[in-house]
CSV table of C-alpha atoms and ligand atoms in Angstrom, one decimal:
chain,number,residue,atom,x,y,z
K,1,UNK,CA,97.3,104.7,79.0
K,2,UNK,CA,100.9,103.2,79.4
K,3,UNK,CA,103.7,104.9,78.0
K,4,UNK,CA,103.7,103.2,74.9
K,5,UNK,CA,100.0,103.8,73.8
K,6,UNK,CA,98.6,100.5,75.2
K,7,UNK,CA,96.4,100.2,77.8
K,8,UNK,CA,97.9,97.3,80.1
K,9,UNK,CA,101.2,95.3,80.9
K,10,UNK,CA,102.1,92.7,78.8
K,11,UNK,CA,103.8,90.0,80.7
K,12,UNK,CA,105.0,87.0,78.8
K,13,UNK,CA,105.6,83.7,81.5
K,14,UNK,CA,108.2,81.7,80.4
K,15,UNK,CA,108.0,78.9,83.2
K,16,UNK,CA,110.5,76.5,81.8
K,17,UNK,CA,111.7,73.2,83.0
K,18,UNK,CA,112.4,71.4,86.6
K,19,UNK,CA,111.2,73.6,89.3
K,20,UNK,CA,110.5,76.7,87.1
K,21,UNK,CA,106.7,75.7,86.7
K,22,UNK,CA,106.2,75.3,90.3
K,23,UNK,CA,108.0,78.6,91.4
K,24,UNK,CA,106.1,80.5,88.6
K,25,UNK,CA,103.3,79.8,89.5
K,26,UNK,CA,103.3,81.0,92.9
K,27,UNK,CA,104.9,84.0,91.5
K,28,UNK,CA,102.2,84.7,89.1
K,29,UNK,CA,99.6,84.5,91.9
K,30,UNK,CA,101.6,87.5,94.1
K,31,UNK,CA,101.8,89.0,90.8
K,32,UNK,CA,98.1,89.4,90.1
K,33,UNK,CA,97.5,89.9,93.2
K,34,UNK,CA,99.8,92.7,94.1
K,35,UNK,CA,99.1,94.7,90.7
K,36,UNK,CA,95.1,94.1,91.7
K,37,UNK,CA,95.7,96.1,94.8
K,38,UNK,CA,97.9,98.7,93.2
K,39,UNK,CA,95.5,98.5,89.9
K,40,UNK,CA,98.1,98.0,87.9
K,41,UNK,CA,96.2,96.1,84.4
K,42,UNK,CA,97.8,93.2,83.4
K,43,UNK,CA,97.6,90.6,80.4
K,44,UNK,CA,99.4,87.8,80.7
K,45,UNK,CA,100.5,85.1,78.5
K,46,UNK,CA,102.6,81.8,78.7
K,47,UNK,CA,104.9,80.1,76.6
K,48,UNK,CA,107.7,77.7,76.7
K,49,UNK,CA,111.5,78.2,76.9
K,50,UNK,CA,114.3,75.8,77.2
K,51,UNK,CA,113.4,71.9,77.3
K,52,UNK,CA,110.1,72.3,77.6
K,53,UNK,CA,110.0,74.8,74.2
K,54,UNK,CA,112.1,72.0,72.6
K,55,UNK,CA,109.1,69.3,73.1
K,56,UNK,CA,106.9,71.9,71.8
K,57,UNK,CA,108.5,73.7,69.2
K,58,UNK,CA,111.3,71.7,68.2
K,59,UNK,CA,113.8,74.4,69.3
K,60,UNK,CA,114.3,75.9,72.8
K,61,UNK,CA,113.3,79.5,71.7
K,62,UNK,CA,111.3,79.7,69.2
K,63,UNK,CA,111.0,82.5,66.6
K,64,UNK,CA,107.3,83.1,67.7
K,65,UNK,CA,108.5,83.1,71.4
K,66,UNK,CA,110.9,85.9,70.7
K,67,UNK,CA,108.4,88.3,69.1
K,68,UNK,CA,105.9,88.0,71.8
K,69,UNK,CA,108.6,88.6,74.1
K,70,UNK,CA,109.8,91.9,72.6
K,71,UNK,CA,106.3,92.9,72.8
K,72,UNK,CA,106.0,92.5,76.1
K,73,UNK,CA,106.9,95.2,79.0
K,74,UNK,CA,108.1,92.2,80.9
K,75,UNK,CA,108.5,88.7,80.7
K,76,UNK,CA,108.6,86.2,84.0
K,77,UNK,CA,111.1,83.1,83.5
K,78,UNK,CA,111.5,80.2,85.6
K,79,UNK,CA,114.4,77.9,85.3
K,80,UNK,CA,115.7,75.9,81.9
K,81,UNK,CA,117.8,72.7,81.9
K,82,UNK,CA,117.6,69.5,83.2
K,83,UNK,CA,118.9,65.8,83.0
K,84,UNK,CA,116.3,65.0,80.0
K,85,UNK,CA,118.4,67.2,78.3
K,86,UNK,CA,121.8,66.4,79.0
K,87,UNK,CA,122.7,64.1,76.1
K,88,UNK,CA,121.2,66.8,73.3
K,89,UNK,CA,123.4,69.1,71.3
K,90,UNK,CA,124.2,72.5,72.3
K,91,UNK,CA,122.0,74.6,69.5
K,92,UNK,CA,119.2,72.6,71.1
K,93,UNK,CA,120.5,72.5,74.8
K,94,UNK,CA,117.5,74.6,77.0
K,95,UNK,CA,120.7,76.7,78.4
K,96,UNK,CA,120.6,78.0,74.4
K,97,UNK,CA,116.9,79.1,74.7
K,98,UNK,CA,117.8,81.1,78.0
K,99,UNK,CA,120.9,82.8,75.8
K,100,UNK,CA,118.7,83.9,72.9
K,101,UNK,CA,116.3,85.2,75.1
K,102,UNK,CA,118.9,87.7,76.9
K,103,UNK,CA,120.8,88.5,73.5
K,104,UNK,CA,117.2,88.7,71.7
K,105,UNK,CA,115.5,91.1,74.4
K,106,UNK,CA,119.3,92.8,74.0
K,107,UNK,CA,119.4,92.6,78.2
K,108,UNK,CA,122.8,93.9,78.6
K,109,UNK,CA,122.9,94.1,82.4
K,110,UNK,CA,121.6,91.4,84.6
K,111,UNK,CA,121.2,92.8,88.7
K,112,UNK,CA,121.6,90.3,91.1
K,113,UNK,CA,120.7,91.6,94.7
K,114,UNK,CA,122.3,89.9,97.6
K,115,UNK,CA,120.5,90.7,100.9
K,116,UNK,CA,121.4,88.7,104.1
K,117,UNK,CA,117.4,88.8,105.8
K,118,UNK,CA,117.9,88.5,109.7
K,119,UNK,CA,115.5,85.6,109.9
K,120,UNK,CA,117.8,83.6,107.6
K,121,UNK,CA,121.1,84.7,109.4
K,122,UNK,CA,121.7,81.0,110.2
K,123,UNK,CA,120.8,79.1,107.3
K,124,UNK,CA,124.1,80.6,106.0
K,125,UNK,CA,126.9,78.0,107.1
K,126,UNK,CA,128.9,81.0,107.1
K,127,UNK,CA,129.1,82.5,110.9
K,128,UNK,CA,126.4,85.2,111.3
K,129,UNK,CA,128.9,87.5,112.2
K,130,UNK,CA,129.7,87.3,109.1
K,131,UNK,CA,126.6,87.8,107.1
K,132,UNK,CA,124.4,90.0,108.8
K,133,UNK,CA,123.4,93.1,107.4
K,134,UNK,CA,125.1,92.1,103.6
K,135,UNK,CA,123.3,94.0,101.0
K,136,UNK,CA,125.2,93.8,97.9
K,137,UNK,CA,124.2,93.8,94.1
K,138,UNK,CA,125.6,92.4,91.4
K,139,UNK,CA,125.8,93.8,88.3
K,140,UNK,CA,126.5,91.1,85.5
K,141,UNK,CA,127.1,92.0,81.8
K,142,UNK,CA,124.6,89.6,80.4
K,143,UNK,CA,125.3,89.8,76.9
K,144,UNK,CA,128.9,89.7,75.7
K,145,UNK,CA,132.0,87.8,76.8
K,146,UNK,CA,133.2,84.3,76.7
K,147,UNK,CA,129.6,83.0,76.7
K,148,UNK,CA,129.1,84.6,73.1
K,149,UNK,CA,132.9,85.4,71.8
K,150,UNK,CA,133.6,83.9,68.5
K,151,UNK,CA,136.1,81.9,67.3
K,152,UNK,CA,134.3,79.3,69.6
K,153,UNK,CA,133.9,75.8,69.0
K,154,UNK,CA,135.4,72.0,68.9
K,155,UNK,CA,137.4,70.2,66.1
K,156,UNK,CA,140.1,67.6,65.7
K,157,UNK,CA,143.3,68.5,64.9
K,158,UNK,CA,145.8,67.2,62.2
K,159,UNK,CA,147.3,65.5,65.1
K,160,UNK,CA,144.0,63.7,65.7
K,161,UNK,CA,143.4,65.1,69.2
K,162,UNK,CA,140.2,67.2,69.8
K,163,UNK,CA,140.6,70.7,70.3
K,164,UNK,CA,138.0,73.2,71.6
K,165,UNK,CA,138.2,77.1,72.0
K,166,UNK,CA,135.8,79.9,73.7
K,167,UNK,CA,136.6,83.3,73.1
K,168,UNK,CA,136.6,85.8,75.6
K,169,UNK,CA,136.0,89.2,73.9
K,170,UNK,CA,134.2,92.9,75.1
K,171,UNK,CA,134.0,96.1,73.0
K,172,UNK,CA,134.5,99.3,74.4
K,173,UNK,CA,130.4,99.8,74.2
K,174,UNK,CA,129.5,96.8,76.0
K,175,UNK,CA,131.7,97.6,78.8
K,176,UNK,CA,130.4,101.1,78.9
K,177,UNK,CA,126.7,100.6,79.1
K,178,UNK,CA,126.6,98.0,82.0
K,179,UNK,CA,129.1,100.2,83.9
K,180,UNK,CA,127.4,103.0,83.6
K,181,UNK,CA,124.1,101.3,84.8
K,182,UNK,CA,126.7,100.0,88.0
K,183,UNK,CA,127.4,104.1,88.9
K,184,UNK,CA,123.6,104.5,88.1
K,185,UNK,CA,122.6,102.0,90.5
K,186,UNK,CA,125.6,102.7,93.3
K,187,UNK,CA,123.8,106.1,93.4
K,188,UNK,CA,120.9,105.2,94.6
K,189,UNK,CA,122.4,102.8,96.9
K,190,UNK,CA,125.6,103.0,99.4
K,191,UNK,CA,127.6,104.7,96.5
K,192,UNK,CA,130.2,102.5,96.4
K,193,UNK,CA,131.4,100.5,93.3
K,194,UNK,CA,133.8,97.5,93.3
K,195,UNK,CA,134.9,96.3,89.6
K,196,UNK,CA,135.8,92.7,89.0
K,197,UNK,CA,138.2,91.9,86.4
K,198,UNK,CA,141.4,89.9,86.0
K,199,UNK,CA,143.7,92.8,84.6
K,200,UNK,CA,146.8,90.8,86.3
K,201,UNK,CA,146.6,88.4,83.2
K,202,UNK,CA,143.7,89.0,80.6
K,203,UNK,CA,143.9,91.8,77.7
K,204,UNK,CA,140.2,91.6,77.9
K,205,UNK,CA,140.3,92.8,81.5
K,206,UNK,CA,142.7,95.6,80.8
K,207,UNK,CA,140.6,97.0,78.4
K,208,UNK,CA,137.3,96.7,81.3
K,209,UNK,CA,139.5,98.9,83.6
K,210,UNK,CA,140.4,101.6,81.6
K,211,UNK,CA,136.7,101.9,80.5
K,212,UNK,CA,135.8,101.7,84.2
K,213,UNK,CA,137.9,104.4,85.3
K,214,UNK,CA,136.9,106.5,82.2
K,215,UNK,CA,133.0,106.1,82.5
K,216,UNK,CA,133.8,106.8,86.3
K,217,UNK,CA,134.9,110.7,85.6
K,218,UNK,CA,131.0,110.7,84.9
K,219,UNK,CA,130.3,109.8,88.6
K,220,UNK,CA,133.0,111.4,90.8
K,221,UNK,CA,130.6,111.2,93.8
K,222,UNK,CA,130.4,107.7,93.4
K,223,UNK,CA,133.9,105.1,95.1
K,224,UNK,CA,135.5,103.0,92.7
K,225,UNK,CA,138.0,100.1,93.8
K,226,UNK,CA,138.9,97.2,91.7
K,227,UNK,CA,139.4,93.5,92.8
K,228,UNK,CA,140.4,90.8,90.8
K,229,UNK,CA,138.2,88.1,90.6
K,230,UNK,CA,140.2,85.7,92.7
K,231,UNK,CA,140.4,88.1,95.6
K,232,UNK,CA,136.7,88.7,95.2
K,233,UNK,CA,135.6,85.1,95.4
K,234,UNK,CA,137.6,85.0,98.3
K,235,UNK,CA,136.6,88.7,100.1
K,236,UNK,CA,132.8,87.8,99.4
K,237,UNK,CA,133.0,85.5,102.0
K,238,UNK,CA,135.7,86.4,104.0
K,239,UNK,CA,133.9,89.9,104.2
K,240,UNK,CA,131.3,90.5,102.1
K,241,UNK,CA,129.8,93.9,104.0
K,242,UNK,CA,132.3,95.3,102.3
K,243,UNK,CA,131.0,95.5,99.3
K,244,UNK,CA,127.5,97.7,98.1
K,245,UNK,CA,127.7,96.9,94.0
K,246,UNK,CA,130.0,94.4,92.3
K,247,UNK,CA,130.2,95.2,88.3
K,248,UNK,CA,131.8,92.7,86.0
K,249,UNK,CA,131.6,90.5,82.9
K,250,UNK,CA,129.5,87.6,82.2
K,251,UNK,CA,131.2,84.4,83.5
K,252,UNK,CA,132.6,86.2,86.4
K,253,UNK,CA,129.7,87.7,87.3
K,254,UNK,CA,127.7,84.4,87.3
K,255,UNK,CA,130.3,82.6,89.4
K,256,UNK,CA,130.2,85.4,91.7
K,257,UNK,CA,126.7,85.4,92.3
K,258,UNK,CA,126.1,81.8,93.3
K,259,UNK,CA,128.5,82.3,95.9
K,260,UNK,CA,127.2,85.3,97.0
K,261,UNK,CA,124.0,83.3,97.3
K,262,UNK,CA,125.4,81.6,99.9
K,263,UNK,CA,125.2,84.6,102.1
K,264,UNK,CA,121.9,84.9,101.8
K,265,UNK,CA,121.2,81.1,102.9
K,266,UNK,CA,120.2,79.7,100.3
K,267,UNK,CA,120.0,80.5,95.8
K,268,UNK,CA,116.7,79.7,96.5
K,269,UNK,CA,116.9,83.4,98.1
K,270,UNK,CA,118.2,85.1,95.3
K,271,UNK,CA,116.5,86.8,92.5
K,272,UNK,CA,117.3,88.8,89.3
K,273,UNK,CA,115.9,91.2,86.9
K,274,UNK,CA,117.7,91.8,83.9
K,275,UNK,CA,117.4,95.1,81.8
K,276,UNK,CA,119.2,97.0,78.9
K,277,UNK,CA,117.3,98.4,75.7
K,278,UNK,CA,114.1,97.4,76.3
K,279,UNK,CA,112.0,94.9,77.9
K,280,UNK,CA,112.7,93.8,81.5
K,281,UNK,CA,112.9,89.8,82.3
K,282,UNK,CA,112.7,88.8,85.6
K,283,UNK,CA,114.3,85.3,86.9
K,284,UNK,CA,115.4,83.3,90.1
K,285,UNK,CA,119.2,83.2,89.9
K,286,UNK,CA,118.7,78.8,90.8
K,287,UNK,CA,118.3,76.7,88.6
K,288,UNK,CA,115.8,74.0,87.3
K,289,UNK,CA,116.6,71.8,90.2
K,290,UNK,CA,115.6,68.3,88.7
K,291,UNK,CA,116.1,66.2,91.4
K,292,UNK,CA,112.8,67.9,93.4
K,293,UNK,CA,110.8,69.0,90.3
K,294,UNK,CA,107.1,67.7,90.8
K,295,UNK,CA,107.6,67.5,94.1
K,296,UNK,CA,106.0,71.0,96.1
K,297,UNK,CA,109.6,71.3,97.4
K,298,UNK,CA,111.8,74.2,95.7
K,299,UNK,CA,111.5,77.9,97.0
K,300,UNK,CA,109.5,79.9,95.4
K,301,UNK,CA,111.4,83.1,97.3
K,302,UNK,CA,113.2,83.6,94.8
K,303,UNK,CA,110.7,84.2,92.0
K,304,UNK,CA,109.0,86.2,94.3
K,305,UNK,CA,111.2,88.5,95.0
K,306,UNK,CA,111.8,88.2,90.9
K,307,UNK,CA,108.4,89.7,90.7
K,308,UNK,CA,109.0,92.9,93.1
K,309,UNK,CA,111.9,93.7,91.2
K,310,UNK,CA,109.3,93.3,88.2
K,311,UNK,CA,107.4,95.8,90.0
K,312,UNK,CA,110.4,98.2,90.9
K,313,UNK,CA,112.0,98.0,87.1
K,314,UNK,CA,109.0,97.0,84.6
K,315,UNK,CA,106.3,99.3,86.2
K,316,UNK,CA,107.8,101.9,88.3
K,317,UNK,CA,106.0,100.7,91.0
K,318,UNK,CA,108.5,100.9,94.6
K,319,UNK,CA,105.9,100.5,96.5
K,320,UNK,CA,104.7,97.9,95.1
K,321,UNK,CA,108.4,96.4,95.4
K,322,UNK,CA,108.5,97.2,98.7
K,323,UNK,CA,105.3,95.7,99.4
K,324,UNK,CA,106.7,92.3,98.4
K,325,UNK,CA,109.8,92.3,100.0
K,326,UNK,CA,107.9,93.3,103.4
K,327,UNK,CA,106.1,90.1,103.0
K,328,UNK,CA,108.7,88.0,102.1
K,329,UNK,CA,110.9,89.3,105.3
K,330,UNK,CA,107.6,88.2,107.5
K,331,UNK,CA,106.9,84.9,106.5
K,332,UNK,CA,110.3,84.2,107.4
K,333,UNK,CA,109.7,86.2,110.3
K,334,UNK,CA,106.7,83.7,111.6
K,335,UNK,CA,108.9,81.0,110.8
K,336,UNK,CA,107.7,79.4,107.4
K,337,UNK,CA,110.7,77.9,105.8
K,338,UNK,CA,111.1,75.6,102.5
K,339,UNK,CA,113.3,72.5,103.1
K,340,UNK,CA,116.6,74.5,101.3
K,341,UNK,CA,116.9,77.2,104.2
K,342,UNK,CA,115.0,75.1,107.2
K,343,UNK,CA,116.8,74.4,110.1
K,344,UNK,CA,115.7,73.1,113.4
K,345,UNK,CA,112.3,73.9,114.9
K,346,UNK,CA,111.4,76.0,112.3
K,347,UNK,CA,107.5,75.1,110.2
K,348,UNK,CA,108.9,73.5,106.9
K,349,UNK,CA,106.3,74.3,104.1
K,350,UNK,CA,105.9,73.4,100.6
K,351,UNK,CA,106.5,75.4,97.3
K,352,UNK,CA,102.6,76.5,97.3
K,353,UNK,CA,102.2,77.0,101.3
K,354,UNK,CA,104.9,79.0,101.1
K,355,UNK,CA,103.1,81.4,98.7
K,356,UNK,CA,99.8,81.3,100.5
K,357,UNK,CA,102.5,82.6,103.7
K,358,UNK,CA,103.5,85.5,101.6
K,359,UNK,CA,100.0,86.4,100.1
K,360,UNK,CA,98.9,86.4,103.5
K,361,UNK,CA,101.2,88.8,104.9
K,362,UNK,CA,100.9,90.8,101.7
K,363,UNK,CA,97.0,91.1,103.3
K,364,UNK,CA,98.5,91.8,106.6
K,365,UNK,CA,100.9,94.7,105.8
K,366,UNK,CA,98.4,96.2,103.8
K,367,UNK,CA,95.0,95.4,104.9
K,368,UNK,CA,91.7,96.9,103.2
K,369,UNK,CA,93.5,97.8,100.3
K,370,UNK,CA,92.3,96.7,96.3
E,1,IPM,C1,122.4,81.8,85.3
E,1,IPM,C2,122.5,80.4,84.8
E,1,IPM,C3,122.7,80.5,83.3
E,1,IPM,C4,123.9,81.3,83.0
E,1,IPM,C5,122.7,79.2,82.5
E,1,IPM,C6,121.4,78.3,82.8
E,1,IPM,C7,122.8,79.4,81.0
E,1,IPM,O1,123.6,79.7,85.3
E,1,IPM,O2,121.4,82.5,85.0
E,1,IPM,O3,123.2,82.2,86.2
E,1,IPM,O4,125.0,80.7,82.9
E,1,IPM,O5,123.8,82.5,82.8
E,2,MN,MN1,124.5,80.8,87.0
C-alpha cells in the first residue's frame, strides 16, 4: 500500500492543446513502461486543460478537472494555448486553465533543470565553450507575484484613455517556502544558491532579500549571492557554469528559464516538475507550438524527461529517474535528433520515433528487467 492508503498511483494526463497531445503521448508510453519494470501500479486517467477543456467543458479548467487532480499523486500536462484561442477573453484564455491548475494543486515552487547534454553541445548557437557541462536549476515561485497580484485589470479613465495595471506583490510566506525548497535542493546539488531579484528598484524585491538572507541562517553550509535580474539574464549566457540553483519570483523566473533553455539547445530540452503542498505536476517548459501541431514534429524530450522527474518527485523512485535520463542522453548519443536540435548529418526523427529511440535504450541500459 502507498502512503496514503491506496493501492496504486493516480496520474491525471492533462495533454492540452498544439503539440501537448503528441508529446504526451510518447511520455505516457515511457511512463508505463518504466513503472512496469520498476512495478510501480499505475492508474491513469485523461482529461482536458486549456483550449481543448474550453471545447469540452466550456471553461479551460473545469471544476471536475480540479478534483480529480487533487486526488491524484501526480498529474502529466502537455502544453495549453494556441492561435484558436487568441481572440477569446482572458477568464477563458487556455493560459487561465494552466494558472488554476498551479494555484489549485497550491504548487508553490516550479524546478526547472538546465542540463547542457554533450551530444547537444552544438545545437546551442552559443559557442560550446560556453555551454558545456551547465547544470543549473531553476527554482520559480509558481504561485504569487505579478501573475496573481491584485489590483489588476483594464479601465478607461475620466480622461478617456485606457488604463491597465498588474500588481506585483509577495508575502513574507510565499517567499519563504520556495526559498527554503532552493537551500533544500542546493543541498543536494553543488550547494550553491544564486537569488534573483531587482532590489535596485522594486519594494517587492527588497522584501525577497531580506527573507532570503533570513531563511539562509537555516542553511549556513549552503553559498548565497544575489544578482539582479538584469545581470542574470545577461551572466546566464555570458557564463552560465556559474550558476548551480537560480531562486526567484514568478515572471522572472519564467523569463529566465526560456533563456536558459537556450543552453541546453533547444526548450524542447527542458522539462519541469512543479511541487509545494501536495500533488506533483509534471510539464515541458515549451509551449503548445501551433505552427507544427499534427505534424509528428515537436520533441517529445522534454516531456520525457517531465516524466523522470515524475519518477524522482511523485514516487521516490531515483532510479527510475535516472533510468530515464540515461536513455535520453543515448538516443542522442546514437544520433536521433527532432528537427528543433538537428544539425547536419545527424538521423532527424519524428515526435513518435523519437520515443521508440528512448524506449529502446531504456531496454538496452537495463535489459531482462520487468
Ligand atoms: C510557462 C508558460 C506559462 C507561464 C504560460 C503558458 C501561462 O510560459 O509555463 O513558462 O507563463 O507560466
Ligand atoms: Mn514560460
Amino acid at each position: 500500500m502507498l502512503e496514503n492508503g491506496s493501492e496504486e498511483y493516480r496520474v491525471t494526463v492533462l495533454p492540452g492543446d498544439g503539440i501537448g497531445p503528441e508529446v504526451v503521448e510518447v511520455g505516457v508510453r515511457i511512463l508505463e513502461e518504466v513503472a512496469r519494470r520498476f512495478s510501480v501500479p499505475l492508474c491513469l486517467e485523461r482529461d482536458e486543460i486549456g483550449w481543448a477543456a474550453v471545447k469540452r467543458y466550456g471553461v479551460p479548467l473545469a471544476d471536475e478537472t480540479l478534483e480529480r487532480v487533487k486526488k491524484s499523486h501526480a498529474v502529466l500536462l502537455g502544453a495549453v494555448g494556441g492561435a484558436e484561442a487568441e481572440s477569446k477573453d482572458f477568464a477563458i484564455r487556455p493560459e487561465a486553465g494552466l494558472l488554476a491548475l498551479r494555484k489549485g494543486m497550491r504548487l508553490y515552487a516550479n524546478l526547472r533543470p538546465v542540463c547542457v547534454l554533450a551530444p547537444l553541445l552544438d545545437a546551442s548557437p552559443l559557442k560550446p565553450e560556453i555551454v558545456r557541462d551547465t547544470d543549473l536549476l531553476v527554482v520559480r515561485e509558481l504561485i504569487g507575484g505579478i501573475y496573481f497580484g491584485e489590483p489588476r485589470g483594464r479601465e478607461r479613465t475620466e480622461q478617456g484613455e485606457e488604463r491597465a495595471v498588474n500588481t506585483m506583490v509577495y508575502t513574507t510566506s510565499q517567499i519563504e517556502r520556495v526559498v527554503r525548497m532552493a537551500f533544500s535542493l542546493a543541498r543536494e546539488r553543488k550547494k550553491r544558491v544564486v537569488s534573483v531579484d531587482k532590489a535596485n528598484v522594486l519594494d517587492v524585491s527588497l522584501l525577497w532579500r531580506d527573507v532570503v538572507i533570513r531563511v539562509h541562517r537555516e542553511f549556513p553550509d549552503v553559498e548565497l549571492t544575489h544578482q539582479y535580474v538584469d545581470n542574470c539574464a545577461m551572466q546566464l549566457i555570458r557564463a552560465p557554469q556559474q550558476f548551480d540553483v537560480i531562486v526567484t519570483g514568478n515572471l522572472f523566473g519564467d523569463i529566465l528559464s526560456d533563456e536558459a533553455a537556450v543552453l541546453a539547445g533547444s526548450i524542447g530540452m527542458l522539462p519541469s516538475v512543479s511541487v509545494g503542498d501536495g500533488g506533483v505536476l509534471c510539464e515541458p517548459v515549451h509551449g503548445s507550438a501551433p505552427d507544427i501541431a499534427g505534424r509528428d514534429r515537436g520533441n517529445p524530450l522534454a516531456t520525457i524527461l517531465s516524466v523522470a522527474l515524475m519518477f524522482r518527485y511523485a514516487f521516490g523512485l531515483q532510479e527510475a529517474g535516472a533510468l530515464i535520463e540515461a536513455a535520453v542522453l543515448s538516443a542522442l548519443e546514437q544520433g536521433f535528433r527532432t528537427a528543433d536540435i538537428s544539425a547536419d548529418g545527424a538521423c532527424c526523427v519524428g515526435t513518435q520515433a523519437m520515443g521508440d529511440c528512448v524506449l529502446d535504450q531504456i531496454g538496452r541500459i537495463r535489459p531482462g528487467a520487468g
